[in-house]
GROMACS .gro file of C-alpha atoms in nm:
model
  498
    1MET     CA    1  -7.204   3.394  13.306
    2ARG     CA    2  -7.079   3.724  13.172
    3THR     CA    3  -6.744   3.560  13.060
    4VAL     CA    4  -6.920   3.299  12.872
    5ARG     CA    5  -7.131   3.525  12.692
    6THR     CA    6  -6.837   3.750  12.606
    7LEU     CA    7  -6.685   3.457  12.445
    8LEU     CA    8  -7.006   3.352  12.241
    9ALA     CA    9  -7.025   3.712  12.131
   10LEU     CA   10  -6.661   3.701  12.003
   11LEU     CA   11  -6.731   3.365  11.832
   12LEU     CA   12  -7.032   3.485  11.669
   13SER     CA   13  -6.853   3.792  11.533
   14LEU     CA   14  -6.590   3.590  11.368
   15PRO     CA   15  -6.663   3.486  10.971
   16LEU     CA   16  -6.704   3.126  10.969
   17PHE     CA   17  -6.747   3.062  10.600
   18PRO     CA   18  -6.581   3.211  10.296
   19SER     CA   19  -6.793   3.442  10.053
   20SER     CA   20  -6.949   3.288   9.773
   21ASP     CA   21  -6.902   3.601   9.560
   22ALA     CA   22  -6.720   3.556   9.228
   23ARG     CA   23  -6.355   3.524   9.321
   24ALA     CA   24  -6.045   3.567   9.114
   25GLY     CA   25  -6.036   3.286   8.869
   26ASP     CA   26  -6.387   3.214   8.869
   27VAL     CA   27  -6.569   3.192   8.534
   28ALA     CA   28  -6.914   3.367   8.465
   29VAL     CA   29  -7.114   3.124   8.245
   30ALA     CA   30  -7.461   3.185   8.085
   31VAL     CA   31  -7.700   2.910   8.040
   32GLU     CA   32  -7.621   2.915   7.652
   33ASP     CA   33  -7.254   2.856   7.716
   34ALA     CA   34  -7.327   2.569   7.956
   35ILE     CA   35  -7.551   2.397   7.683
   36ARG     CA   36  -7.286   2.476   7.426
   37LEU     CA   37  -6.989   2.325   7.631
   38ALA     CA   38  -7.227   2.014   7.727
   39VAL     CA   39  -7.303   1.944   7.372
   40GLU     CA   40  -6.937   1.972   7.281
   41ASN     CA   41  -6.758   1.815   7.578
   42ASN     CA   42  -6.984   1.570   7.746
   43LEU     CA   43  -6.835   1.233   7.744
   44ASP     CA   44  -7.177   1.033   7.723
   45LEU     CA   45  -7.248   1.258   7.403
   46GLN     CA   46  -6.916   1.193   7.270
   47VAL     CA   47  -6.959   0.822   7.301
   48GLN     CA   48  -7.301   0.845   7.087
   49THR     CA   49  -7.099   1.080   6.818
   50PHE     CA   50  -6.907   0.770   6.721
   51SER     CA   51  -7.233   0.599   6.590
   52PRO     CA   52  -7.299   0.833   6.287
   53ALA     CA   53  -6.945   0.807   6.191
   54ILE     CA   54  -6.968   0.405   6.192
   55THR     CA   55  -7.285   0.396   6.014
   56GLU     CA   56  -7.150   0.652   5.730
   57ALA     CA   57  -6.879   0.388   5.698
   58GLY     CA   58  -7.152   0.135   5.639
   59ILE     CA   59  -7.292   0.323   5.386
   60ARG     CA   60  -6.969   0.349   5.184
   61GLY     CA   61  -6.921  -0.027   5.219
   62ALA     CA   62  -7.287  -0.087   5.108
   63ARG     CA   63  -7.214   0.103   4.792
   64GLY     CA   64  -6.907  -0.077   4.721
   65ILE     CA   65  -7.144  -0.349   4.537
   66TYR     CA   66  -7.091  -0.093   4.232
   67ASP     CA   67  -6.714  -0.130   4.264
   68THR     CA   68  -6.569  -0.249   3.920
   69ARG     CA   69  -6.406  -0.587   3.976
   70LEU     CA   70  -6.086  -0.675   3.795
   71THR     CA   71  -6.010  -1.031   3.754
   72ALA     CA   72  -5.702  -1.204   3.595
   73LEU     CA   73  -5.571  -1.565   3.559
   74LEU     CA   74  -5.225  -1.684   3.468
   75ASP     CA   75  -5.211  -2.047   3.378
   76HIS     CA   76  -4.912  -2.260   3.259
   77ARG     CA   77  -4.927  -2.609   3.226
   78GLU     CA   78  -4.687  -2.877   3.046
   79ASN     CA   79  -4.774  -3.244   2.975
   80ASP     CA   80  -4.565  -3.526   2.835
   81ALA     CA   81  -4.740  -3.818   2.706
   82GLN     CA   82  -4.680  -4.152   2.483
   83VAL     CA   83  -4.801  -4.105   2.126
   84ALA     CA   84  -4.938  -4.453   2.134
   85PRO     CA   85  -4.933  -4.752   2.357
   86GLY     CA   86  -4.573  -4.900   2.366
   87SER     CA   87  -4.427  -4.615   2.161
   88ALA     CA   88  -4.098  -4.467   2.260
   89THR     CA   89  -4.211  -4.141   2.100
   90ALA     CA   90  -4.338  -3.884   2.351
   91ASP     CA   91  -4.561  -3.583   2.278
   92ARG     CA   92  -4.473  -3.288   2.492
   93GLN     CA   93  -4.754  -3.038   2.507
   94ARG     CA   94  -4.733  -2.684   2.668
   95PHE     CA   95  -5.031  -2.470   2.743
   96PHE     CA   96  -4.991  -2.094   2.839
   97ASP     CA   97  -5.322  -1.903   2.920
   98PHE     CA   98  -5.357  -1.536   3.041
   99ASP     CA   99  -5.702  -1.398   3.081
  100ALA     CA  100  -5.818  -1.079   3.209
  101GLY     CA  101  -6.142  -0.908   3.263
  102VAL     CA  102  -6.354  -0.650   3.430
  103GLN     CA  103  -6.716  -0.701   3.575
  104ARG     CA  104  -6.959  -0.462   3.733
  105LEU     CA  105  -7.310  -0.452   3.857
  106VAL     CA  106  -7.568  -0.250   3.721
  107PRO     CA  107  -7.864  -0.075   3.886
  108THR     CA  108  -8.121  -0.312   3.737
  109GLY     CA  109  -7.946  -0.595   3.894
  110GLY     CA  110  -7.766  -0.724   3.612
  111THR     CA  111  -7.410  -0.797   3.568
  112ALA     CA  112  -7.193  -0.666   3.258
  113SER     CA  113  -6.831  -0.799   3.205
  114VAL     CA  114  -6.564  -0.784   2.933
  115SER     CA  115  -6.293  -1.037   2.920
  116VAL     CA  116  -5.988  -1.117   2.705
  117ASN     CA  117  -5.879  -1.479   2.711
  118ASN     CA  118  -5.521  -1.513   2.555
  119ALA     CA  119  -5.448  -1.894   2.506
  120TRP     CA  120  -5.116  -2.018   2.367
  121PHE     CA  121  -5.052  -2.395   2.264
  122ALA     CA  122  -4.741  -2.595   2.144
  123ASP     CA  123  -4.640  -2.953   2.103
  124SER     CA  124  -4.340  -3.162   1.966
  125GLN     CA  125  -4.534  -3.304   1.677
  126GLY     CA  126  -4.391  -3.077   1.418
  127THR     CA  127  -4.737  -3.015   1.230
  128SER     CA  128  -4.893  -2.696   1.141
  129PHE     CA  129  -5.104  -2.707   1.440
  130SER     CA  130  -4.822  -2.773   1.688
  131ARG     CA  131  -4.804  -2.417   1.788
  132TYR     CA  132  -5.069  -2.132   1.764
  133ALA     CA  133  -5.236  -1.847   1.970
  134ASN     CA  134  -5.599  -1.836   2.024
  135PRO     CA  135  -5.692  -1.496   2.161
  136GLN     CA  136  -6.056  -1.430   2.231
  137LEU     CA  137  -6.253  -1.112   2.337
  138SER     CA  138  -6.609  -1.141   2.469
  139PHE     CA  139  -6.879  -0.911   2.619
  140SER     CA  140  -7.112  -1.075   2.856
  141PHE     CA  141  -7.470  -0.947   3.032
  142THR     CA  142  -7.666  -1.130   3.275
  143GLN     CA  143  -8.004  -0.993   3.397
  144PRO     CA  144  -8.233  -1.122   3.644
  145VAL     CA  145  -8.607  -1.077   3.519
  146LEU     CA  146  -8.799  -1.204   3.823
  147GLN     CA  147  -8.610  -1.244   4.144
  148GLY     CA  148  -8.364  -0.981   4.208
  149TRP     CA  149  -8.505  -0.755   3.918
  150GLY     CA  150  -8.484  -0.361   3.995
  151ARG     CA  151  -8.265  -0.108   4.154
  152GLU     CA  152  -8.462  -0.122   4.476
  153VAL     CA  153  -8.383  -0.484   4.525
  154THR     CA  154  -8.015  -0.419   4.396
  155GLU     CA  155  -7.956  -0.144   4.602
  156ARG     CA  156  -8.135  -0.273   4.931
  157GLY     CA  157  -7.832  -0.290   5.123
  158ILE     CA  158  -7.744   0.092   5.049
  159THR     CA  159  -8.115   0.168   5.154
  160LEU     CA  160  -8.103  -0.004   5.480
  161ALA     CA  161  -7.752   0.146   5.551
  162GLN     CA  162  -7.886   0.487   5.500
  163ASP     CA  163  -8.187   0.418   5.732
  164SER     CA  164  -7.925   0.294   5.970
  165ALA     CA  165  -7.716   0.631   5.943
  166ASP     CA  166  -8.046   0.840   5.988
  167VAL     CA  167  -8.142   0.641   6.307
  168SER     CA  168  -7.782   0.698   6.424
  169LEU     CA  169  -7.818   1.078   6.357
  170ALA     CA  170  -8.173   1.048   6.548
  171ASP     CA  171  -8.026   0.890   6.830
  172TRP     CA  172  -7.741   1.131   6.831
  173ARG     CA  173  -7.982   1.439   6.843
  174GLN     CA  174  -8.206   1.278   7.117
  175LYS     CA  175  -7.898   1.232   7.312
  176ALA     CA  176  -7.781   1.586   7.248
  177GLU     CA  177  -8.130   1.728   7.346
  178SER     CA  178  -8.135   1.536   7.655
  179THR     CA  179  -7.764   1.656   7.743
  180ALA     CA  180  -7.861   2.006   7.679
  181SER     CA  181  -8.165   1.967   7.896
  182ALA     CA  182  -7.973   1.816   8.179
  183ALA     CA  183  -7.677   2.088   8.123
  184SER     CA  184  -7.968   2.344   8.179
  185SER     CA  185  -8.102   2.187   8.497
  186ARG     CA  186  -7.761   2.142   8.650
  187PHE     CA  187  -7.683   2.505   8.571
  188TYR     CA  188  -8.006   2.630   8.773
  189ASP     CA  189  -7.932   2.386   9.039
  190LEU     CA  190  -7.606   2.579   9.086
  191TYR     CA  191  -7.788   2.906   9.059
  192LYS     CA  192  -8.015   2.818   9.323
  193ALA     CA  193  -7.753   2.680   9.553
  194ARG     CA  194  -7.556   3.001   9.512
  195GLU     CA  195  -7.852   3.228   9.594
  196ASN     CA  196  -7.964   3.002   9.860
  197LEU     CA  197  -7.637   3.022  10.012
  198GLU     CA  198  -7.626   3.390  10.027
  199THR     CA  199  -7.966   3.416  10.161
  200ARG     CA  200  -7.854   3.182  10.457
  201ARG     CA  201  -7.532   3.389  10.507
  202ALA     CA  202  -7.796   3.694  10.536
  203SER     CA  203  -8.002   3.483  10.776
  204LEU     CA  204  -7.710   3.413  11.001
  205ALA     CA  205  -7.623   3.760  11.021
  206VAL     CA  206  -7.959   3.860  11.119
  207ALA     CA  207  -7.960   3.578  11.384
  208ARG     CA  208  -7.634   3.715  11.503
  209ARG     CA  209  -7.775   4.066  11.527
  210ILE     CA  210  -8.083   3.940  11.722
  211HIS     CA  211  -7.865   3.766  11.975
  212GLN     CA  212  -7.639   4.062  12.024
  213GLU     CA  213  -7.944   4.270  12.078
  214ASN     CA  214  -8.072   4.025  12.323
  215GLU     CA  215  -7.735   4.017  12.518
  216ALA     CA  216  -7.749   4.408  12.542
  217ARG     CA  217  -8.125   4.401  12.659
  218VAL     CA  218  -8.079   4.110  12.924
  219LYS     CA  219  -7.789   4.317  13.058
  220ALA     CA  220  -8.005   4.628  13.056
  221GLY     CA  221  -8.265   4.388  13.271
  222VAL     CA  222  -8.553   4.464  13.000
  223LEU     CA  223  -8.548   4.108  12.883
  224ALA     CA  224  -8.577   3.776  13.018
  225SER     CA  225  -8.249   3.569  13.013
  226PHE     CA  226  -8.405   3.263  12.878
  227GLN     CA  227  -8.478   3.436  12.547
  228LEU     CA  228  -8.087   3.463  12.502
  229LEU     CA  229  -8.080   3.082  12.474
  230ASP     CA  230  -8.358   3.104  12.217
  231SER     CA  231  -8.126   3.352  12.000
  232GLU     CA  232  -7.841   3.130  12.077
  233LEU     CA  233  -8.006   2.815  11.935
  234GLY     CA  234  -8.126   3.043  11.630
  235VAL     CA  235  -7.767   3.122  11.543
  236LEU     CA  236  -7.645   2.758  11.588
  237SER     CA  237  -7.943   2.623  11.376
  238ARG     CA  238  -7.845   2.883  11.103
  239GLU     CA  239  -7.496   2.779  11.113
  240THR     CA  240  -7.594   2.432  11.043
  241ASP     CA  241  -7.809   2.541  10.771
  242LEU     CA  242  -7.505   2.746  10.614
  243LEU     CA  243  -7.308   2.453  10.632
  244ALA     CA  244  -7.544   2.249  10.429
  245SER     CA  245  -7.596   2.521  10.179
  246GLU     CA  246  -7.211   2.566  10.133
  247ARG     CA  247  -7.184   2.179  10.069
  248ALA     CA  248  -7.475   2.196   9.816
  249ARG     CA  249  -7.319   2.493   9.632
  250ARG     CA  250  -6.983   2.290   9.609
  251GLU     CA  251  -7.159   1.960   9.479
  252ALA     CA  252  -7.352   2.152   9.224
  253ALA     CA  253  -7.058   2.345   9.100
  254ASP     CA  254  -6.843   2.003   9.093
  255GLY     CA  255  -7.141   1.835   8.926
  256LEU     CA  256  -7.176   2.079   8.650
  257GLY     CA  257  -6.808   2.105   8.592
  258VAL     CA  258  -6.787   1.732   8.550
  259PHE     CA  259  -7.086   1.734   8.319
  260LEU     CA  260  -6.933   2.029   8.105
  261GLN     CA  261  -6.587   1.841   8.124
  262ARG     CA  262  -6.441   2.168   8.212
  263LYS     CA  263  -6.077   2.132   8.314
  264GLU     CA  264  -5.985   2.472   8.394
  265PRO     CA  265  -5.946   2.596   8.759
  266GLY     CA  266  -6.195   2.818   8.901
  267GLU     CA  267  -6.561   2.775   8.976
  268ILE     CA  268  -6.848   2.842   8.755
  269VAL     CA  269  -7.056   3.143   8.846
  270PRO     CA  270  -7.397   3.101   8.674
  271VAL     CA  271  -7.521   3.433   8.485
  272VAL     CA  272  -7.890   3.447   8.502
  273GLY     CA  273  -8.075   3.704   8.298
  274PRO     CA  274  -8.436   3.836   8.339
  275VAL     CA  275  -8.701   3.603   8.358
  276ALA     CA  276  -8.804   3.471   7.989
  277GLU     CA  277  -9.138   3.577   7.854
  278ARG     CA  278  -9.443   3.385   7.873
  279ILE     CA  279  -9.414   3.155   7.582
  280ASP     CA  280  -9.714   3.238   7.359
  281THR     CA  281  -9.821   2.912   7.184
  282THR     CA  282 -10.097   2.653   7.164
  283GLU     CA  283 -10.116   2.296   7.245
  284GLU     CA  284 -10.199   2.215   6.890
  285ALA     CA  285  -9.925   2.410   6.743
  286ALA     CA  286  -9.667   2.262   6.990
  287ILE     CA  287  -9.782   1.895   6.924
  288ALA     CA  288  -9.754   1.975   6.560
  289VAL     CA  289  -9.395   2.098   6.581
  290ALA     CA  290  -9.312   1.796   6.798
  291LEU     CA  291  -9.458   1.550   6.559
  292ARG     CA  292  -9.241   1.729   6.295
  293LYS     CA  293  -8.905   1.743   6.477
  294ARG     CA  294  -8.894   1.494   6.772
  295PRO     CA  295  -8.580   1.252   6.726
  296GLU     CA  296  -8.800   0.973   6.863
  297LEU     CA  297  -9.056   1.022   6.590
  298VAL     CA  298  -8.780   1.053   6.318
  299ARG     CA  299  -8.641   0.725   6.427
  300ALA     CA  300  -8.970   0.550   6.446
  301ARG     CA  301  -9.084   0.688   6.099
  302ILE     CA  302  -8.748   0.543   5.980
  303GLY     CA  303  -8.827   0.212   6.145
  304VAL     CA  304  -9.156   0.200   5.940
  305HIS     CA  305  -8.998   0.288   5.601
  306SER     CA  306  -8.721   0.009   5.665
  307GLY     CA  307  -8.999  -0.237   5.766
  308GLU     CA  308  -9.202  -0.157   5.458
  309PHE     CA  309  -8.889  -0.162   5.236
  310SER     CA  310  -8.776  -0.486   5.357
  311GLU     CA  311  -9.133  -0.640   5.302
  312LYS     CA  312  -9.120  -0.511   4.956
  313VAL     CA  313  -8.783  -0.650   4.887
  314SER     CA  314  -8.861  -0.994   5.049
  315ARG     CA  315  -9.182  -1.015   4.826
  316ASN     CA  316  -8.938  -1.012   4.507
  317LEU     CA  317  -8.695  -1.238   4.665
  318ALA     CA  318  -8.977  -1.489   4.703
  319LEU     CA  319  -9.020  -1.496   4.302
  320PRO     CA  320  -8.862  -1.785   4.099
  321SER     CA  321  -8.516  -1.721   3.999
  322LEU     CA  322  -8.528  -1.645   3.619
  323SER     CA  323  -8.228  -1.482   3.440
  324LEU     CA  324  -8.121  -1.379   3.077
  325ALA     CA  325  -7.774  -1.417   2.991
  326GLY     CA  326  -7.618  -1.318   2.668
  327THR     CA  327  -7.261  -1.321   2.520
  328VAL     CA  328  -7.107  -1.185   2.206
  329GLY     CA  329  -6.751  -1.217   2.133
  330VAL     CA  330  -6.504  -1.246   1.864
  331THR     CA  331  -6.207  -1.522   1.835
  332GLY     CA  332  -5.862  -1.520   1.654
  333LEU     CA  333  -5.627  -1.795   1.553
  334GLY     CA  334  -5.261  -1.756   1.444
  335LYS     CA  335  -4.911  -1.913   1.466
  336SER     CA  336  -4.788  -1.634   1.698
  337TYR     CA  337  -4.967  -1.380   1.931
  338GLY     CA  338  -4.950  -1.104   1.677
  339GLU     CA  339  -5.112  -1.319   1.392
  340GLY     CA  340  -5.361  -1.436   1.656
  341PHE     CA  341  -5.454  -1.093   1.770
  342GLU     CA  342  -5.465  -0.966   1.392
  343ASP     CA  343  -5.711  -1.219   1.315
  344MET     CA  344  -5.928  -1.164   1.614
  345ALA     CA  345  -5.930  -0.787   1.536
  346SER     CA  346  -6.052  -0.870   1.178
  347GLY     CA  347  -6.387  -0.999   1.317
  348LYS     CA  348  -6.396  -1.285   1.082
  349TYR     CA  349  -6.504  -1.551   1.335
  350PRO     CA  350  -6.767  -1.403   1.565
  351ASN     CA  351  -6.942  -1.600   1.837
  352TRP     CA  352  -7.281  -1.542   2.051
  353SER     CA  353  -7.482  -1.706   2.282
  354VAL     CA  354  -7.819  -1.636   2.450
  355ALA     CA  355  -7.946  -1.838   2.759
  356LEU     CA  356  -8.223  -1.848   3.010
  357ASN     CA  357  -8.162  -1.982   3.356
  358PHE     CA  358  -8.465  -2.085   3.574
  359SER     CA  359  -8.467  -2.214   3.937
  360PHE     CA  360  -8.723  -2.236   4.207
  361PRO     CA  361  -8.676  -2.425   4.550
  362MET     CA  362  -8.993  -2.654   4.574
  363GLY     CA  363  -9.204  -2.502   4.869
  364ASN     CA  364  -8.998  -2.185   4.887
  365SER     CA  365  -9.023  -2.210   5.253
  366SER     CA  366  -8.709  -1.971   5.345
  367ALA     CA  367  -8.811  -1.698   5.135
  368LEU     CA  368  -9.187  -1.707   5.231
  369ALA     CA  369  -9.089  -1.718   5.601
  370GLU     CA  370  -8.871  -1.413   5.542
  371LEU     CA  371  -9.152  -1.239   5.383
  372ASP     CA  372  -9.407  -1.310   5.645
  373ALA     CA  373  -9.141  -1.183   5.900
  374ASN     CA  374  -9.077  -0.863   5.731
  375ARG     CA  375  -9.447  -0.796   5.703
  376LEU     CA  376  -9.480  -0.861   6.076
  377LYS     CA  377  -9.187  -0.623   6.148
  378ALA     CA  378  -9.357  -0.364   5.924
  379GLY     CA  379  -9.687  -0.389   6.107
  380GLN     CA  380  -9.506  -0.369   6.443
  381ALA     CA  381  -9.315  -0.068   6.321
  382ARG     CA  382  -9.634   0.107   6.237
  383VAL     CA  383  -9.780   0.034   6.591
  384ALA     CA  384  -9.467   0.149   6.733
  385LEU     CA  385  -9.481   0.492   6.547
  386ARG     CA  386  -9.837   0.548   6.674
  387SER     CA  387  -9.731   0.481   7.019
  388VAL     CA  388  -9.442   0.732   7.007
  389GLU     CA  389  -9.684   0.989   6.843
  390GLU     CA  390  -9.908   0.963   7.162
  391SER     CA  391  -9.623   0.966   7.401
  392VAL     CA  392  -9.472   1.285   7.235
  393ALA     CA  393  -9.828   1.425   7.245
  394LEU     CA  394  -9.843   1.367   7.622
  395GLU     CA  395  -9.492   1.510   7.714
  396VAL     CA  396  -9.574   1.808   7.521
  397ARG     CA  397  -9.903   1.868   7.709
  398THR     CA  398  -9.729   1.791   8.043
  399ALA     CA  399  -9.462   2.044   7.940
  400LEU     CA  400  -9.709   2.314   7.864
  401ARG     CA  401  -9.904   2.264   8.195
  402ALA     CA  402  -9.569   2.278   8.381
  403LEU     CA  403  -9.463   2.600   8.185
  404GLU     CA  404  -9.808   2.765   8.300
  405THR     CA  405  -9.770   2.662   8.649
  406ARG     CA  406  -9.412   2.755   8.697
  407TYR     CA  407  -9.491   3.088   8.548
  408ARG     CA  408  -9.764   3.158   8.777
  409GLN     CA  409  -9.558   3.027   9.082
  410ILE     CA  410  -9.315   3.314   9.023
  411GLU     CA  411  -9.584   3.583   9.110
  412VAL     CA  412  -9.696   3.390   9.398
  413ALA     CA  413  -9.330   3.360   9.535
  414ARG     CA  414  -9.281   3.724   9.496
  415LYS     CA  415  -9.599   3.794   9.685
  416GLY     CA  416  -9.479   3.534   9.933
  417VAL     CA  417  -9.139   3.717   9.988
  418ALA     CA  418  -9.304   4.054  10.035
  419VAL     CA  419  -9.560   3.931  10.284
  420ALA     CA  420  -9.288   3.734  10.481
  421GLY     CA  421  -9.074   4.061  10.474
  422VAL     CA  422  -9.364   4.266  10.626
  423ARG     CA  423  -9.427   4.010  10.872
  424PHE     CA  424  -9.081   3.988  10.980
  425GLU     CA  425  -9.064   4.364  11.017
  426SER     CA  426  -9.381   4.362  11.226
  427TYR     CA  427  -9.254   4.076  11.468
  428GLU     CA  428  -8.922   4.250  11.503
  429LYS     CA  429  -9.091   4.585  11.633
  430ARG     CA  430  -9.319   4.362  11.834
  431GLN     CA  431  -9.024   4.186  11.996
  432LYS     CA  432  -8.865   4.525  12.086
  433LEU     CA  433  -9.183   4.620  12.265
  434GLY     CA  434  -9.207   4.290  12.436
  435LEU     CA  435  -9.511   4.181  12.266
  436ALA     CA  436  -9.326   3.890  12.073
  437THR     CA  437  -9.054   3.648  12.200
  438THR     CA  438  -8.728   3.584  12.041
  439LYS     CA  439  -8.857   3.242  11.920
  440ASP     CA  440  -9.159   3.421  11.738
  441LEU     CA  441  -8.895   3.664  11.571
  442LEU     CA  442  -8.677   3.390  11.445
  443ASP     CA  443  -8.972   3.175  11.310
  444ALA     CA  444  -9.093   3.474  11.127
  445GLU     CA  445  -8.724   3.508  10.978
  446SER     CA  446  -8.704   3.144  10.887
  447GLN     CA  447  -9.039   3.189  10.693
  448LEU     CA  448  -8.878   3.504  10.518
  449VAL     CA  449  -8.575   3.289  10.422
  450ALA     CA  450  -8.813   2.995  10.321
  451ALA     CA  451  -9.004   3.264  10.106
  452LYS     CA  452  -8.693   3.411   9.940
  453GLU     CA  453  -8.569   3.048   9.860
  454GLY     CA  454  -8.913   2.967   9.725
  455LEU     CA  455  -8.873   3.273   9.481
  456VAL     CA  456  -8.523   3.167   9.365
  457GLY     CA  457  -8.638   2.812   9.319
  458ALA     CA  458  -8.960   2.957   9.135
  459LEU     CA  459  -8.756   3.161   8.912
  460ALA     CA  460  -8.507   2.872   8.817
  461ASP     CA  461  -8.780   2.610   8.776
  462TYR     CA  462  -8.945   2.815   8.518
  463GLN     CA  463  -8.632   2.833   8.298
  464VAL     CA  464  -8.598   2.466   8.349
  465ALA     CA  465  -8.958   2.435   8.247
  466VAL     CA  466  -8.886   2.638   7.923
  467THR     CA  467  -8.598   2.408   7.850
  468GLU     CA  468  -8.797   2.123   7.912
  469PHE     CA  469  -9.096   2.235   7.682
  470TYR     CA  470  -8.826   2.319   7.375
  471ARG     CA  471  -8.690   1.949   7.451
  472SER     CA  472  -9.043   1.810   7.445
  473THR     CA  473  -9.110   1.982   7.085
  474GLY     CA  474  -8.766   1.879   6.966
  475GLU     CA  475  -8.638   2.243   6.899
  476LEU     CA  476  -8.389   2.277   7.207
  477LEU     CA  477  -8.086   2.262   6.989
  478ASP     CA  478  -8.220   2.489   6.733
  479ARG     CA  479  -8.311   2.755   6.979
  480HIS     CA  480  -7.972   2.777   7.092
  481ASN     CA  481  -7.831   2.792   6.723
  482MET     CA  482  -7.686   2.427   6.737
  483GLY     CA  483  -7.823   2.276   6.429
  484VAL     CA  484  -7.594   1.962   6.321
  485ASP     CA  485  -7.580   1.740   6.053
  486GLY     CA  486  -7.447   1.370   5.997
  487LYS     CA  487  -7.138   1.476   5.820
  488SER     CA  488  -7.017   1.713   6.084
  489ILE     CA  489  -7.080   1.457   6.347
  490ALA     CA  490  -6.892   1.191   6.171
  491SER     CA  491  -6.607   1.435   6.097
  492LYS     CA  492  -6.602   1.514   6.511
  493ALA     CA  493  -6.588   1.144   6.553
  494ARG     CA  494  -6.304   1.073   6.313
  495LYS     CA  495  -6.098   1.357   6.447
  496GLY     CA  496  -6.112   1.229   6.796
  497THR     CA  497  -5.961   0.884   6.676
  498ARG     CA  498  -5.636   1.071   6.511
   0.00000   0.00000   0.00000
């Protein structure tokens, strides 16, 4: 029996687990650094980063409606034909035509164009008209006056592309705030895991000390030997708890490292400052900030704008098509190109035309159906906006309640640690006097461990509640000085593809 006890004492004195103190190569990281690294490196957020760049390209494409269009035509034809039926004489005709022009859309929906037609003709008849050049310069403008009139209708593709870009930026910001919140939660999970590991190490040391004291008292004959089994079980139980705590620390560290996409060797060591002060705000003020800044509401308002804009455009497109077209030009004629252009430049032979073009599909079913659909979509977007506003207000109220509860829990947890510490000391004295058993003492020590872990959890949970509150109001990125705009996000996405 004595040999078994000696071996057990030697085993209990050996260090079974490495220290969790910061080792060489470990990196001290504050929560602000963790959030910054998450927003910069997290792969899920990087996927979202491409959307603003894609929609920005869509805006440039939509603005292409104002690109000037250059047209050109080169046409050469030859034709051999009899002068008269049965005649052996053939008339050989040659045509050469080179036309060029530019055309551009204007914001009112009209189209302006300038064209130069350069025609040349020759035949084999040998008359004064057998060879001539016929250049022509013309200016044209076509303007819709009902359907298609106005800048809003003309630039509807640009407007909707800009709305799409704003939505993608709001989606990115929402994802970034969620990523920052998750980074904070993972950071404090690691903080709790490391602190709890230290608490469990200290608990194991206390259990070993109690067991060694029991051995000495049993040898001295002042303690019943069965209590030695209680202390031995206490050591084994705490070794099991320590193994679980070590695993929890490693998993938390690994999870945070992967989330931050940290490739450097060494483990992250959370650096936690003093407890943040209680946030001084009111429910009304917090909700007002959230209604102004939350990305979900930004997206919903853009949806209302897009829906109402599309309804307005559809109302115009349901009108009859009526357009005014006008052309003014000048023509020249000469035996050569030079004479023809000189004649055209003199302006002796102007020409012009004015026309009205009208069309309207009987029933107009397609346009009216589109108008009705867009009207319904606009109404749907307005209802969705009200729903998101209520959800955001509820989130803010929930976050405020959690903030207040977590703050109060810190003081309760501190008192719990103090009471549990006094209780453990009392049981330790009573156990030495024989007024309490080893099991009573170990139970008191377990309650002290639970109280310490509760305090660590309360401190971490309050910090997480602060982060969640600022996420609920849409201020989380701003609080960490991480304001972004669409251009910088799009630029980051393009760099990733080069």
